[in-house]
Amino acid sequence: NAGVTQTPKFQVLKTGQSMTLQCAQDMNHNSMYWYRQDPGMGLRLIYYSASEGTTDKGEVPNGYNVSRLNKREFSLRLESAAPSQTSVYFCASSLSSYEQYFGPGTRLTVT
Amino acid sequence: KNEVEQSPQNLTAQEGEFITINCSYSVGISALHWLQQHPGGGIVSLFMLSSGKKKHGRLIATINIQEKHSSLHITASHPRDSAVYICAVPGNSGGSNYKLTFGKGTLLTVNP
């Protein structure tokens, strides 16, 4: 079992560029999440998907879109990257609302 | 919105010491999570608890729902326990575990 995988691990974007962060899990979890982690701020929820076919906003959704492609995959898209989106992004999954399993993270820099 | 406070922010200990990390929150909850983030960045869920105490190896988590407080204890600490420990709770009163609010973490360093 690979658990939760994320691609890419690192990315540098210029302001205004777009990109999609990919996340997949092989644990048959029905819930998936996207977080960002900034120094001194703690983890903050961007979007989550409680089950396949549903997505909901978290604490900081502005500037992001998500797609729950199927039960395994949950992608996060930045349509027009801004320097304020420089962060480390974590994907996580869980069986319903129980313990969450985290991916290794994507370190994104927007210049 | 649930506010989460962790203390201390930083903790340095000698190998073998008993460690306590505290977490307080402002709004009643259904369950509380403790997570560990290693220096490399990986995040691991340690406990999810809604009452009493849970134990896993040298780690013990307790929660007092009435006092809105939880503690994470590490017995016989070891340098490999060096990490950031993070507490998380549902973001709103009666809120689901889907929308968690996270503390800023406690950086633990255990010296040999």
XYZ file of N, CA and C in Angstrom, chain A:
333
model
N 0.827 -1.210 0.000
C 0.000 0.000 0.000
C 0.857 1.254 0.000
N 0.626 2.148 -0.961
C 1.385 3.388 -1.003
C 0.800 4.418 -0.043
N -0.459 4.246 0.381
C -1.088 5.228 1.261
C -1.606 6.405 0.447
N -1.174 7.618 0.830
C -1.569 8.834 0.119
C -0.348 9.349 -0.641
N -0.489 9.506 -1.946
C 0.609 10.019 -2.749
C 0.237 11.368 -3.331
N 1.240 12.227 -3.477
C 1.043 13.562 -4.035
C 2.098 13.825 -5.091
N 1.690 14.501 -6.153
C 2.647 14.971 -7.144
C 2.285 16.390 -7.549
N 3.281 17.250 -7.823
C 4.717 16.987 -7.660
C 5.142 17.183 -6.206
N 6.402 16.929 -5.906
C 6.940 17.191 -4.562
C 7.345 18.655 -4.419
N 7.853 19.232 -5.475
C 8.283 20.631 -5.483
C 7.800 21.278 -6.775
N 7.489 22.577 -6.700
C 7.084 23.301 -7.903
C 7.372 24.784 -7.700
N 7.906 25.406 -8.759
C 8.069 26.851 -8.747
C 7.226 27.406 -9.890
N 6.386 28.372 -9.582
C 5.528 29.005 -10.582
C 5.789 30.503 -10.625
N 5.489 31.084 -11.775
C 5.489 32.535 -11.846
C 4.066 33.025 -11.560
N 3.947 34.228 -11.049
C 2.631 34.819 -10.794
C 1.787 34.753 -12.061
N 0.548 34.268 -11.892
C -0.378 34.188 -13.013
C -0.422 32.826 -13.693
N 0.592 31.998 -13.460
C 0.580 30.658 -14.054
C -0.429 29.777 -13.326
N -0.835 28.716 -14.011
C -1.771 27.775 -13.406
C -1.094 26.423 -13.225
N -1.622 25.640 -12.291
C -1.130 24.284 -12.131
C -2.134 23.470 -11.320
N -1.995 22.161 -11.437
C -2.844 21.243 -10.689
C -1.977 20.340 -9.830
N -2.314 20.267 -8.542
C -1.668 19.332 -7.635
C -2.514 18.063 -7.590
N -1.835 16.938 -7.740
C -2.543 15.672 -7.790
C -2.410 14.925 -6.465
N -3.462 14.221 -6.099
C -3.453 13.413 -4.877
C -4.215 12.124 -5.152
N -3.658 11.016 -4.681
C -4.346 9.736 -4.820
C -4.140 8.916 -3.552
N -5.164 8.114 -3.208
C -5.039 7.222 -2.051
C -5.535 5.828 -2.445
N -4.891 4.816 -1.843
C -5.241 3.436 -2.167
C -5.794 2.692 -0.968
N -6.386 3.426 -0.027
C -6.898 2.824 1.200
C -8.415 2.685 1.189
N -9.026 2.960 0.049
C -10.482 2.888 -0.094
C -11.202 3.847 0.857
N -10.535 4.978 1.145
C -11.172 5.981 2.002
C -12.199 6.766 1.198
N -13.275 7.169 1.860
C -14.279 7.931 1.133
C -14.095 9.444 1.274
N -13.298 9.911 2.243
C -13.129 11.343 2.455
C -11.701 11.766 2.131
N -11.580 12.935 1.487
C -10.262 13.452 1.132
C -10.213 14.951 1.389
N -8.996 15.476 1.609
C -8.821 16.856 2.070
C -7.598 17.489 1.410
N -7.642 18.809 1.260
C -6.466 19.581 0.898
C -6.215 20.634 1.964
N -4.956 20.684 2.448
C -4.533 21.669 3.449
C -3.354 22.463 2.918
N -3.169 23.637 3.482
C -1.922 24.347 3.295
C -1.310 24.612 4.669
N 0.031 24.632 4.695
C 0.747 24.867 5.951
C 1.736 25.996 5.752
N 1.565 27.049 6.514
C 2.435 28.215 6.442
C 3.103 28.425 7.793
N 4.322 28.976 7.797
C 5.042 29.179 9.057
C 4.203 30.003 10.033
N 4.109 29.514 11.277
C 3.398 30.253 12.314
C 1.884 30.201 12.218
N 1.339 29.490 11.211
C -0.122 29.506 11.008
C -0.770 28.158 11.315
N -0.012 27.096 11.312
C -0.648 25.792 11.454
C -1.301 25.354 10.146
N -1.792 24.149 10.131
C -2.482 23.622 8.953
C -3.843 24.295 8.815
N -4.211 24.624 7.577
C -5.534 25.200 7.319
C -6.190 24.446 6.167
N -7.476 24.149 6.342
C -8.216 23.376 5.359
C -8.615 24.259 4.185
N -8.301 23.808 2.974
C -8.665 24.548 1.775
C -10.019 24.056 1.253
N -10.089 22.783 0.944
C -11.304 22.118 0.493
C -11.290 20.691 1.028
N -12.482 20.114 1.115
C -12.552 18.710 1.427
C -13.664 18.062 0.614
N -13.595 16.729 0.547
C -14.612 15.948 -0.145
C -15.018 14.827 0.802
N -16.192 14.952 1.390
C -16.639 13.958 2.373
C -16.878 12.599 1.708
N -17.311 12.627 0.462
C -17.528 11.374 -0.268
C -17.408 11.661 -1.758
N -17.264 10.594 -2.532
C -17.138 10.755 -3.979
C -18.333 11.531 -4.509
N -18.056 12.541 -5.329
C -19.139 13.322 -5.918
C -19.486 14.578 -5.150
N -18.868 14.780 -3.972
C -19.151 15.992 -3.196
C -17.853 16.707 -2.853
N -17.900 18.047 -2.858
C -16.777 18.841 -2.379
C -17.336 20.024 -1.597
N -16.570 20.470 -0.619
C -17.007 21.613 0.197
C -15.822 22.495 0.541
N -16.108 23.773 0.747
C -15.058 24.722 1.086
C -14.616 24.540 2.528
N -13.334 24.793 2.721
C -12.788 24.822 4.059
C -12.588 26.244 4.524
N -11.515 26.461 5.252
C -11.258 27.769 5.863
C -10.699 28.782 4.858
N -9.897 28.329 3.891
C -9.197 29.247 2.976
C -9.351 28.807 1.524
N -10.563 28.815 0.944
C -10.766 28.277 -0.403
C -10.463 29.252 -1.549
N -10.354 30.547 -1.249
C -10.220 31.533 -2.332
C -8.950 31.304 -3.132
N -9.092 31.307 -4.464
C -7.958 31.122 -5.359
C -7.705 29.675 -5.739
N -8.536 28.773 -5.243
C -8.363 27.340 -5.498
C -9.651 26.720 -6.023
N -9.498 25.658 -6.806
C -10.615 24.807 -7.179
C -10.201 23.357 -6.976
N -11.174 22.498 -6.774
C -10.868 21.085 -6.576
C -11.753 20.233 -7.470
N -11.271 19.007 -7.699
C -12.054 18.004 -8.424
C -11.866 16.667 -7.741
N -13.000 16.037 -7.381
C -12.923 14.656 -6.891
C -13.176 13.787 -8.110
N -12.086 13.338 -8.718
C -12.147 12.659 -10.004
C -12.830 11.298 -9.881
N -12.554 10.617 -8.796
C -13.136 9.313 -8.485
C -12.854 9.066 -7.010
N -13.107 7.871 -6.527
C -12.928 7.659 -5.090
C -11.459 7.816 -4.687
N -10.544 7.498 -5.584
C -9.124 7.488 -5.250
C -8.462 8.852 -5.354
N -8.949 9.717 -6.265
C -8.179 10.894 -6.633
C -8.901 12.213 -6.325
N -8.131 13.181 -5.830
C -8.675 14.483 -5.449
C -7.619 15.515 -5.837
N -7.929 16.357 -6.821
C -6.924 17.297 -7.309
C -7.245 18.727 -6.861
N -6.193 19.524 -6.757
C -6.308 20.933 -6.348
C -5.719 21.790 -7.455
N -6.499 22.754 -7.940
C -6.031 23.581 -9.054
C -5.888 25.033 -8.628
N -4.762 25.607 -9.028
C -4.543 27.042 -8.878
C -4.664 27.635 -10.277
N -5.688 28.429 -10.525
C -5.929 28.948 -11.875
C -4.969 30.075 -12.230
N -4.654 30.929 -11.274
C -3.771 32.073 -11.507
C -2.976 32.288 -10.223
N -1.811 31.656 -10.176
C -1.055 31.624 -8.929
C -0.623 33.020 -8.489
N -0.619 33.207 -7.168
C -0.191 34.455 -6.557
C 0.880 34.159 -5.511
N 1.772 35.110 -5.241
C 2.811 34.868 -4.221
C 2.240 34.440 -2.870
N 1.012 34.877 -2.541
C 0.397 34.504 -1.261
C 0.060 33.009 -1.199
N 0.132 32.340 -2.345
C -0.134 30.902 -2.374
C 1.139 30.074 -2.216
N 2.259 30.737 -2.002
C 3.483 30.032 -1.644
C 3.265 29.348 -0.304
N 3.437 28.023 -0.292
C 3.093 27.263 0.904
C 3.497 25.810 0.702
N 3.299 25.019 1.729
C 3.400 23.574 1.602
C 1.973 23.028 1.621
N 1.645 22.230 0.617
C 0.287 21.706 0.471
C 0.275 20.216 0.816
N -0.674 19.854 1.673
C -0.840 18.462 2.075
C -2.214 17.971 1.662
N -2.230 16.779 1.121
C -3.470 16.064 0.868
C -3.628 15.022 1.973
N -4.855 14.722 2.359
C -5.117 13.706 3.367
C -6.378 12.944 3.001
N -6.530 11.758 3.584
C -7.750 10.989 3.374
C -8.160 10.339 4.677
N -9.424 9.956 4.771
C -9.912 9.277 5.972
C -11.125 8.435 5.617
N -11.387 7.473 6.498
C -12.612 6.692 6.386
C -13.680 7.509 7.097
N -14.600 8.089 6.344
C -15.570 9.036 6.883
C -14.833 10.099 7.678
N -15.266 10.399 8.905
C -14.661 11.506 9.653
C -13.715 11.018 10.738
N -13.036 9.929 10.479
C -12.105 9.400 11.461
C -10.691 9.883 11.192
N -9.707 9.151 11.719
C -8.324 9.612 11.630
C -7.911 9.849 10.192
N -7.152 10.916 9.998
C -6.737 11.292 8.658
C -5.319 10.821 8.392
N -5.096 10.383 7.161
C -3.786 9.926 6.713
C -3.270 10.945 5.700
N -2.052 11.432 5.930
C -1.523 12.535 5.143
C -0.527 12.063 4.080
N -0.511 12.797 2.975
C 0.508 12.598 1.953
C 1.791 13.309 2.360
N 2.846 13.178 1.536
C 4.158 13.736 1.882
C 4.272 15.244 1.692
N 3.318 15.848 1.010
C 3.343 17.290 0.832
C 3.951 17.720 -0.495
N 3.522 18.916 -0.936
C 4.074 19.582 -2.121
C 4.518 20.969 -1.693
N 5.789 21.254 -1.946
C 6.309 22.582 -1.604
C 6.197 23.471 -2.835
N 5.332 24.482 -2.773
C 5.070 25.365 -3.907
C 5.601 26.760 -3.623
N 6.360 27.276 -4.583
C 6.841 28.658 -4.499
C 6.306 29.416 -5.694
N 5.685 30.568 -5.436
C 5.179 31.427 -6.509
C 5.973 32.734 -6.482
N 6.650 33.030 -7.604
C 7.521 34.219 -7.638
C 6.874 35.360 -8.417
